[in-house]
Amino acid sequence: MSLRATLRQRIHQLLAEAREPIEVAVVDSGVDGSHPDLDGRLVKAWAIEMHDGAPQLAERPVGANHDAYGHGTAVSSIVTQIADNSRIVDIRVLNVGNVGAGKALLCGFAHAIEQRVRIINLSLAATATFATQLHELCERAYRQNQLVIAARRNMPLADNGFPAELSSCISVDVGNFTKATQVQFREDHAIEFIGHGENVKVAAAGGGYTTMTGTSFACPAISGLCALLLGACPDLRPFDVKSALR
């Protein structure tokens, strides 16, 4: 048996073992904590709101519907479907139009890092204007042994979106696989990994279900898989996780 086959077999064994709870920050449009699929899975909730051009952080009650658009609920449900050991930390930075100020994103991302949330899911992309600030935050998360899982922009412009362009992240593009836990590695590409994100059944804010496609929904598939890996082996570092995904 080849070394790669041996490693793959061992990883599958680890995924089947008992797992420690792992917190996953969903920095997004908010989460409907009242949805049956997410009941009891949220542990903390915050919202970043802009006042006079400045972001302000406000804590929200867990278990209520804080989703301004429906995006964050869908993302969270993918994480929890894959990783039964995941615990969602809701950080709302997007508004009812599913857009948000760059300052709000930076504030919410920084808060997730300060809270030492082990996995930070960013199913969104900022422009290159914020690349320097996002790079600093990603480097801080990396040094603190936190994973940043970032989605590629669905419609690339001059770049693939930030922070997905940064090597300190686990960057994700969208693919169509038979299993939600399948992942493909791409060499010599800024966006290293492809996750399942086409025609995914997800929880809908307010109740029920819907189907979504895009990098936003491939990203939490990888976050869920990383939560399983860290639940089985909490001491893994970001580079270990990247190697395991490959």
PDB file of C-alpha atoms in Angstrom:
ATOM      1  CA  MET A   1       0.000   0.000   0.000  1.00  0.00           C
ATOM      2  CA  SER A   2       1.345   3.449  -0.917  1.00  0.00           C
ATOM      3  CA  LEU A   3       2.075   6.083   1.719  1.00  0.00           C
ATOM      4  CA  ARG A   4      -0.795   8.242   0.464  1.00  0.00           C
ATOM      5  CA  ALA A   5      -3.227   5.306   0.596  1.00  0.00           C
ATOM      6  CA  THR A   6      -2.068   4.477   4.121  1.00  0.00           C
ATOM      7  CA  LEU A   7      -2.560   8.077   5.240  1.00  0.00           C
ATOM      8  CA  ARG A   8      -6.005   8.216   3.622  1.00  0.00           C
ATOM      9  CA  GLN A   9      -7.035   5.037   5.428  1.00  0.00           C
ATOM     10  CA  ARG A  10      -5.833   6.424   8.773  1.00  0.00           C
ATOM     11  CA  ILE A  11      -7.701   9.704   8.237  1.00  0.00           C
ATOM     12  CA  HIS A  12     -10.940   7.809   7.566  1.00  0.00           C
ATOM     13  CA  GLN A  13     -10.389   5.835  10.772  1.00  0.00           C
ATOM     14  CA  LEU A  14      -9.932   9.067  12.718  1.00  0.00           C
ATOM     15  CA  LEU A  15     -13.133  10.531  11.294  1.00  0.00           C
ATOM     16  CA  ALA A  16     -15.057   7.554  12.642  1.00  0.00           C
ATOM     17  CA  GLU A  17     -13.744   7.979  16.183  1.00  0.00           C
ATOM     18  CA  ALA A  18     -15.328   9.868  19.088  1.00  0.00           C
ATOM     19  CA  ARG A  19     -14.974  13.601  18.619  1.00  0.00           C
ATOM     20  CA  GLU A  20     -14.591  16.620  20.868  1.00  0.00           C
ATOM     21  CA  PRO A  21     -16.930  19.594  20.272  1.00  0.00           C
ATOM     22  CA  ILE A  22     -15.429  22.160  17.911  1.00  0.00           C
ATOM     23  CA  GLU A  23     -16.697  25.724  17.578  1.00  0.00           C
ATOM     24  CA  VAL A  24     -17.198  27.086  14.057  1.00  0.00           C
ATOM     25  CA  ALA A  25     -17.727  30.833  13.610  1.00  0.00           C
ATOM     26  CA  VAL A  26     -20.082  31.599  10.729  1.00  0.00           C
ATOM     27  CA  VAL A  27     -19.272  35.190   9.767  1.00  0.00           C
ATOM     28  CA  ASP A  28     -22.237  35.836   7.535  1.00  0.00           C
ATOM     29  CA  SER A  29     -25.819  37.157   7.400  1.00  0.00           C
ATOM     30  CA  GLY A  30     -26.761  35.717  10.785  1.00  0.00           C
ATOM     31  CA  VAL A  31     -28.230  32.342  11.739  1.00  0.00           C
ATOM     32  CA  ASP A  32     -31.766  31.189  12.467  1.00  0.00           C
ATOM     33  CA  GLY A  33     -31.142  29.427  15.762  1.00  0.00           C
ATOM     34  CA  SER A  34     -34.822  28.469  15.953  1.00  0.00           C
ATOM     35  CA  HIS A  35     -34.608  26.169  12.910  1.00  0.00           C
ATOM     36  CA  PRO A  36     -35.035  22.516  14.009  1.00  0.00           C
ATOM     37  CA  ASP A  37     -31.781  21.528  12.284  1.00  0.00           C
ATOM     38  CA  LEU A  38     -29.862  24.118  14.319  1.00  0.00           C
ATOM     39  CA  ASP A  39     -31.726  23.823  17.602  1.00  0.00           C
ATOM     40  CA  GLY A  40     -29.159  23.507  20.374  1.00  0.00           C
ATOM     41  CA  ARG A  41     -26.250  23.849  17.961  1.00  0.00           C
ATOM     42  CA  LEU A  42     -25.677  27.591  18.436  1.00  0.00           C
ATOM     43  CA  VAL A  43     -23.532  28.532  21.402  1.00  0.00           C
ATOM     44  CA  LYS A  44     -23.035  32.284  20.885  1.00  0.00           C
ATOM     45  CA  ALA A  45     -24.449  35.036  18.680  1.00  0.00           C
ATOM     46  CA  TRP A  46     -23.330  38.566  17.828  1.00  0.00           C
ATOM     47  CA  ALA A  47     -24.235  41.183  15.250  1.00  0.00           C
ATOM     48  CA  ILE A  48     -22.006  43.885  13.808  1.00  0.00           C
ATOM     49  CA  GLU A  49     -23.973  46.998  12.912  1.00  0.00           C
ATOM     50  CA  MET A  50     -22.726  50.218  11.417  1.00  0.00           C
ATOM     51  CA  HIS A  51     -23.415  53.462  13.307  1.00  0.00           C
ATOM     52  CA  ASP A  52     -22.082  56.727  11.879  1.00  0.00           C
ATOM     53  CA  GLY A  53     -19.618  54.770   9.771  1.00  0.00           C
ATOM     54  CA  ALA A  54     -18.233  52.760  12.680  1.00  0.00           C
ATOM     55  CA  PRO A  55     -18.908  49.073  13.411  1.00  0.00           C
ATOM     56  CA  GLN A  56     -20.468  48.224  16.750  1.00  0.00           C
ATOM     57  CA  LEU A  57     -20.601  44.733  18.253  1.00  0.00           C
ATOM     58  CA  ALA A  58     -23.800  43.623  20.011  1.00  0.00           C
ATOM     59  CA  GLU A  59     -24.516  40.255  21.606  1.00  0.00           C
ATOM     60  CA  ARG A  60     -27.733  38.507  20.565  1.00  0.00           C
ATOM     61  CA  PRO A  61     -29.752  35.779  22.327  1.00  0.00           C
ATOM     62  CA  VAL A  62     -29.027  32.242  21.174  1.00  0.00           C
ATOM     63  CA  GLY A  63     -31.991  30.344  19.751  1.00  0.00           C
ATOM     64  CA  ALA A  64     -33.701  33.196  17.915  1.00  0.00           C
ATOM     65  CA  ASN A  65     -33.722  34.013  14.200  1.00  0.00           C
ATOM     66  CA  HIS A  66     -30.969  36.544  13.526  1.00  0.00           C
ATOM     67  CA  ASP A  67     -30.613  35.823   9.814  1.00  0.00           C
ATOM     68  CA  ALA A  68     -31.023  38.992   7.747  1.00  0.00           C
ATOM     69  CA  TYR A  69     -31.025  37.204   4.377  1.00  0.00           C
ATOM     70  CA  GLY A  70     -31.003  33.414   4.702  1.00  0.00           C
ATOM     71  CA  HIS A  71     -27.396  32.854   3.688  1.00  0.00           C
ATOM     72  CA  GLY A  72     -25.880  32.232   7.128  1.00  0.00           C
ATOM     73  CA  THR A  73     -28.547  29.701   8.111  1.00  0.00           C
ATOM     74  CA  ALA A  74     -27.855  27.691   4.957  1.00  0.00           C
ATOM     75  CA  VAL A  75     -24.105  27.795   5.576  1.00  0.00           C
ATOM     76  CA  SER A  76     -24.488  26.748   9.237  1.00  0.00           C
ATOM     77  CA  SER A  77     -26.744  23.826   8.364  1.00  0.00           C
ATOM     78  CA  ILE A  78     -24.116  22.397   6.009  1.00  0.00           C
ATOM     79  CA  VAL A  79     -21.503  22.506   8.762  1.00  0.00           C
ATOM     80  CA  THR A  80     -23.785  20.765  11.257  1.00  0.00           C
ATOM     81  CA  GLN A  81     -24.976  18.166   8.722  1.00  0.00           C
ATOM     82  CA  ILE A  82     -21.396  17.048   8.169  1.00  0.00           C
ATOM     83  CA  ALA A  83     -19.951  17.493  11.667  1.00  0.00           C
ATOM     84  CA  ASP A  84     -22.163  16.329  14.531  1.00  0.00           C
ATOM     85  CA  ASN A  85     -19.517  17.690  16.916  1.00  0.00           C
ATOM     86  CA  SER A  86     -19.708  21.235  15.526  1.00  0.00           C
ATOM     87  CA  ARG A  87     -21.010  24.148  17.599  1.00  0.00           C
ATOM     88  CA  ILE A  88     -21.964  27.309  15.706  1.00  0.00           C
ATOM     89  CA  VAL A  89     -20.854  30.797  16.716  1.00  0.00           C
ATOM     90  CA  ASP A  90     -23.082  33.255  14.829  1.00  0.00           C
ATOM     91  CA  ILE A  91     -21.412  36.541  13.819  1.00  0.00           C
ATOM     92  CA  ARG A  92     -23.647  38.638  11.575  1.00  0.00           C
ATOM     93  CA  VAL A  93     -21.835  41.107   9.304  1.00  0.00           C
ATOM     94  CA  LEU A  94     -24.159  41.135   6.251  1.00  0.00           C
ATOM     95  CA  ASN A  95     -27.476  42.962   5.915  1.00  0.00           C
ATOM     96  CA  VAL A  96     -30.852  42.225   4.323  1.00  0.00           C
ATOM     97  CA  GLY A  97     -29.329  42.569   0.857  1.00  0.00           C
ATOM     98  CA  ASN A  98     -26.612  40.048   1.746  1.00  0.00           C
ATOM     99  CA  VAL A  99     -23.964  42.755   1.509  1.00  0.00           C
ATOM    100  CA  GLY A 100     -21.989  44.464   4.222  1.00  0.00           C
ATOM    101  CA  ALA A 101     -19.437  47.151   4.865  1.00  0.00           C
ATOM    102  CA  GLY A 102     -15.805  46.100   4.790  1.00  0.00           C
ATOM    103  CA  LYS A 103     -15.380  47.537   8.268  1.00  0.00           C
ATOM    104  CA  ALA A 104     -18.161  45.270   9.542  1.00  0.00           C
ATOM    105  CA  LEU A 105     -16.441  42.217   8.067  1.00  0.00           C
ATOM    106  CA  LEU A 106     -13.113  43.172   9.606  1.00  0.00           C
ATOM    107  CA  CYS A 107     -14.756  43.746  12.990  1.00  0.00           C
ATOM    108  CA  GLY A 108     -16.639  40.429  12.930  1.00  0.00           C
ATOM    109  CA  PHE A 109     -13.600  38.489  11.721  1.00  0.00           C
ATOM    110  CA  ALA A 110     -11.394  40.084  14.370  1.00  0.00           C
ATOM    111  CA  HIS A 111     -13.964  39.220  17.039  1.00  0.00           C
ATOM    112  CA  ALA A 112     -13.948  35.549  16.005  1.00  0.00           C
ATOM    113  CA  ILE A 113     -10.154  35.561  16.299  1.00  0.00           C
ATOM    114  CA  GLU A 114     -10.260  37.268  19.691  1.00  0.00           C
ATOM    115  CA  GLN A 115     -12.767  34.678  20.907  1.00  0.00           C
ATOM    116  CA  ARG A 116     -10.346  31.928  19.810  1.00  0.00           C
ATOM    117  CA  VAL A 117     -13.034  30.166  17.776  1.00  0.00           C
ATOM    118  CA  ARG A 118     -11.178  27.193  16.306  1.00  0.00           C
ATOM    119  CA  ILE A 119     -12.691  27.349  12.804  1.00  0.00           C
ATOM    120  CA  ILE A 120     -13.817  30.550  11.082  1.00  0.00           C
ATOM    121  CA  ASN A 121     -16.047  30.086   8.027  1.00  0.00           C
ATOM    122  CA  LEU A 122     -16.038  32.999   5.571  1.00  0.00           C
ATOM    123  CA  SER A 123     -18.523  32.220   2.797  1.00  0.00           C
ATOM    124  CA  LEU A 124     -17.986  35.702   1.410  1.00  0.00           C
ATOM    125  CA  ALA A 125     -15.301  37.653  -0.391  1.00  0.00           C
ATOM    126  CA  ALA A 126     -13.941  41.163   0.044  1.00  0.00           C
ATOM    127  CA  THR A 127     -12.183  43.262  -2.572  1.00  0.00           C
ATOM    128  CA  ALA A 128      -8.438  43.812  -2.732  1.00  0.00           C
ATOM    129  CA  THR A 129      -8.978  47.112  -0.879  1.00  0.00           C
ATOM    130  CA  PHE A 130      -9.098  45.099   2.335  1.00  0.00           C
ATOM    131  CA  ALA A 131      -6.367  42.605   1.439  1.00  0.00           C
ATOM    132  CA  THR A 132      -3.716  44.033   3.787  1.00  0.00           C
ATOM    133  CA  GLN A 133      -6.013  44.104   6.818  1.00  0.00           C
ATOM    134  CA  LEU A 134      -7.378  40.641   6.077  1.00  0.00           C
ATOM    135  CA  HIS A 135      -3.838  39.314   5.664  1.00  0.00           C
ATOM    136  CA  GLU A 136      -2.923  40.581   9.127  1.00  0.00           C
ATOM    137  CA  LEU A 137      -6.014  38.952  10.639  1.00  0.00           C
ATOM    138  CA  CYS A 138      -5.389  35.640   8.862  1.00  0.00           C
ATOM    139  CA  GLU A 139      -1.789  35.596  10.048  1.00  0.00           C
ATOM    140  CA  ARG A 140      -2.937  36.211  13.625  1.00  0.00           C
ATOM    141  CA  ALA A 141      -5.461  33.375  13.360  1.00  0.00           C
ATOM    142  CA  TYR A 142      -2.800  31.052  11.919  1.00  0.00           C
ATOM    143  CA  ARG A 143      -0.412  31.738  14.784  1.00  0.00           C
ATOM    144  CA  GLN A 144      -3.222  31.084  17.276  1.00  0.00           C
ATOM    145  CA  ASN A 145      -3.916  27.695  15.674  1.00  0.00           C
ATOM    146  CA  GLN A 146      -7.238  28.795  14.206  1.00  0.00           C
ATOM    147  CA  LEU A 147      -8.438  27.690  10.784  1.00  0.00           C
ATOM    148  CA  VAL A 148      -9.820  30.261   8.352  1.00  0.00           C
ATOM    149  CA  ILE A 149     -11.917  28.620   5.625  1.00  0.00           C
ATOM    150  CA  ALA A 150     -12.628  31.145   2.870  1.00  0.00           C
ATOM    151  CA  ALA A 151     -14.738  30.921  -0.285  1.00  0.00           C
ATOM    152  CA  ARG A 152     -13.612  32.013  -3.717  1.00  0.00           C
ATOM    153  CA  ARG A 153     -15.656  34.768  -5.287  1.00  0.00           C
ATOM    154  CA  ASN A 154     -18.395  33.169  -7.418  1.00  0.00           C
ATOM    155  CA  MET A 155     -17.753  35.601 -10.262  1.00  0.00           C
ATOM    156  CA  PRO A 156     -14.021  36.422 -10.258  1.00  0.00           C
ATOM    157  CA  LEU A 157     -13.074  39.982 -11.079  1.00  0.00           C
ATOM    158  CA  ALA A 158      -9.408  40.997 -11.044  1.00  0.00           C
ATOM    159  CA  ASP A 159      -8.909  38.552  -8.189  1.00  0.00           C
ATOM    160  CA  ASN A 160     -10.555  35.513  -6.623  1.00  0.00           C
ATOM    161  CA  GLY A 161     -11.670  37.485  -3.571  1.00  0.00           C
ATOM    162  CA  PHE A 162     -10.100  37.994  -0.182  1.00  0.00           C
ATOM    163  CA  PRO A 163      -9.130  36.387   2.097  1.00  0.00           C
ATOM    164  CA  ALA A 164      -9.400  33.310  -0.171  1.00  0.00           C
ATOM    165  CA  GLU A 165      -6.353  34.510  -2.141  1.00  0.00           C
ATOM    166  CA  LEU A 166      -4.184  34.267   0.989  1.00  0.00           C
ATOM    167  CA  SER A 167      -2.091  31.160   1.620  1.00  0.00           C
ATOM    168  CA  SER A 168      -2.715  31.253   5.389  1.00  0.00           C
ATOM    169  CA  CYS A 169      -6.341  30.330   4.633  1.00  0.00           C
ATOM    170  CA  ILE A 170      -7.900  27.112   3.447  1.00  0.00           C
ATOM    171  CA  SER A 171      -9.385  28.466   0.219  1.00  0.00           C
ATOM    172  CA  VAL A 172     -12.380  26.778  -1.413  1.00  0.00           C
ATOM    173  CA  ASP A 173     -13.908  26.630  -4.890  1.00  0.00           C
ATOM    174  CA  VAL A 174     -17.135  24.876  -5.840  1.00  0.00           C
ATOM    175  CA  GLY A 175     -17.533  21.396  -7.324  1.00  0.00           C
ATOM    176  CA  ASN A 176     -20.110  18.660  -7.631  1.00  0.00           C
ATOM    177  CA  PHE A 177     -19.338  15.397  -5.838  1.00  0.00           C
ATOM    178  CA  THR A 178     -21.347  12.352  -4.840  1.00  0.00           C
ATOM    179  CA  LYS A 179     -20.607  12.925  -1.148  1.00  0.00           C
ATOM    180  CA  ALA A 180     -20.559  16.171   0.824  1.00  0.00           C
ATOM    181  CA  THR A 181     -17.286  15.149   2.474  1.00  0.00           C
ATOM    182  CA  GLN A 182     -15.369  14.727  -0.780  1.00  0.00           C
ATOM    183  CA  VAL A 183     -12.629  17.251  -1.481  1.00  0.00           C
ATOM    184  CA  GLN A 184     -10.238  17.812  -4.358  1.00  0.00           C
ATOM    185  CA  PHE A 185      -6.805  19.432  -4.143  1.00  0.00           C
ATOM    186  CA  ARG A 186      -5.429  21.598  -6.968  1.00  0.00           C
ATOM    187  CA  GLU A 187      -1.718  22.196  -7.338  1.00  0.00           C
ATOM    188  CA  ASP A 188      -0.387  25.560  -8.513  1.00  0.00           C
ATOM    189  CA  HIS A 189      -3.707  27.315  -7.940  1.00  0.00           C
ATOM    190  CA  ALA A 190      -4.450  30.173  -5.556  1.00  0.00           C
ATOM    191  CA  ILE A 191      -7.689  28.422  -4.559  1.00  0.00           C
ATOM    192  CA  GLU A 192      -6.301  25.090  -3.409  1.00  0.00           C
ATOM    193  CA  PHE A 193      -9.383  23.031  -2.586  1.00  0.00           C
ATOM    194  CA  ILE A 194     -12.705  22.190  -4.214  1.00  0.00           C
ATOM    195  CA  GLY A 195     -15.649  21.219  -2.041  1.00  0.00           C
ATOM    196  CA  HIS A 196     -19.149  20.002  -2.806  1.00  0.00           C
ATOM    197  CA  GLY A 197     -21.401  23.008  -3.336  1.00  0.00           C
ATOM    198  CA  GLU A 198     -23.832  22.264  -6.170  1.00  0.00           C
ATOM    199  CA  ASN A 199     -27.539  21.640  -5.560  1.00  0.00           C
ATOM    200  CA  VAL A 200     -27.053  21.322  -1.802  1.00  0.00           C
ATOM    201  CA  LYS A 201     -30.140  20.901   0.392  1.00  0.00           C
ATOM    202  CA  VAL A 202     -29.886  23.445   3.207  1.00  0.00           C
ATOM    203  CA  ALA A 203     -31.959  24.814   6.064  1.00  0.00           C
ATOM    204  CA  ALA A 204     -33.955  27.930   5.174  1.00  0.00           C
ATOM    205  CA  ALA A 205     -34.267  30.845   7.587  1.00  0.00           C
ATOM    206  CA  GLY A 206     -37.774  30.871   9.027  1.00  0.00           C
ATOM    207  CA  GLY A 207     -38.177  27.106   8.601  1.00  0.00           C
ATOM    208  CA  GLY A 208     -38.138  24.474   5.893  1.00  0.00           C
ATOM    209  CA  TYR A 209     -35.458  23.781   3.336  1.00  0.00           C
ATOM    210  CA  THR A 210     -34.143  25.029   0.031  1.00  0.00           C
ATOM    211  CA  THR A 211     -31.425  24.136  -2.485  1.00  0.00           C
ATOM    212  CA  MET A 212     -28.314  26.248  -3.013  1.00  0.00           C
ATOM    213  CA  THR A 213     -25.313  26.280  -5.352  1.00  0.00           C
ATOM    214  CA  GLY A 214     -22.070  28.237  -5.124  1.00  0.00           C
ATOM    215  CA  THR A 215     -18.721  28.609  -3.430  1.00  0.00           C
ATOM    216  CA  SER A 216     -20.545  29.865  -0.332  1.00  0.00           C
ATOM    217  CA  PHE A 217     -21.919  26.365   0.183  1.00  0.00           C
ATOM    218  CA  ALA A 218     -18.751  24.468  -0.749  1.00  0.00           C
ATOM    219  CA  CYS A 219     -16.894  26.430   1.928  1.00  0.00           C
ATOM    220  CA  PRO A 220     -18.915  25.089   4.918  1.00  0.00           C
ATOM    221  CA  ALA A 221     -18.568  21.550   3.571  1.00  0.00           C
ATOM    222  CA  ILE A 222     -14.822  21.931   4.087  1.00  0.00           C
ATOM    223  CA  SER A 223     -15.405  23.621   7.461  1.00  0.00           C
ATOM    224  CA  GLY A 224     -17.498  20.646   8.562  1.00  0.00           C
ATOM    225  CA  LEU A 225     -14.833  18.201   7.450  1.00  0.00           C
ATOM    226  CA  CYS A 226     -12.196  20.212   9.332  1.00  0.00           C
ATOM    227  CA  ALA A 227     -14.393  20.129  12.452  1.00  0.00           C
ATOM    228  CA  LEU A 228     -14.438  16.331  12.237  1.00  0.00           C
ATOM    229  CA  LEU A 229     -10.650  16.219  11.869  1.00  0.00           C
ATOM    230  CA  LEU A 230     -10.046  18.573  14.788  1.00  0.00           C
ATOM    231  CA  GLY A 231     -12.613  16.757  16.902  1.00  0.00           C
ATOM    232  CA  ALA A 232     -10.638  13.538  16.456  1.00  0.00           C
ATOM    233  CA  CYS A 233      -7.206  15.202  16.718  1.00  0.00           C
ATOM    234  CA  PRO A 234      -7.493  18.561  18.540  1.00  0.00           C
ATOM    235  CA  ASP A 235      -3.728  19.166  18.420  1.00  0.00           C
ATOM    236  CA  LEU A 236      -3.606  19.434  14.624  1.00  0.00           C
ATOM    237  CA  ARG A 237      -2.094  22.669  13.323  1.00  0.00           C
ATOM    238  CA  PRO A 238      -3.386  24.482  10.206  1.00  0.00           C
ATOM    239  CA  PHE A 239      -0.674  22.969   8.003  1.00  0.00           C
ATOM    240  CA  ASP A 240      -1.573  19.500   9.326  1.00  0.00           C
ATOM    241  CA  VAL A 241      -5.182  20.020   8.336  1.00  0.00           C
ATOM    242  CA  LYS A 242      -4.214  21.201   4.865  1.00  0.00           C
ATOM    243  CA  SER A 243      -2.073  18.089   4.454  1.00  0.00           C
ATOM    244  CA  ALA A 244      -4.924  15.852   5.619  1.00  0.00           C
ATOM    245  CA  LEU A 245      -7.346  17.486   3.166  1.00  0.00           C
ATOM    246  CA  ARG A 246      -4.882  16.984   0.356  1.00  0.00           C
TER     247      ARG A 246
END
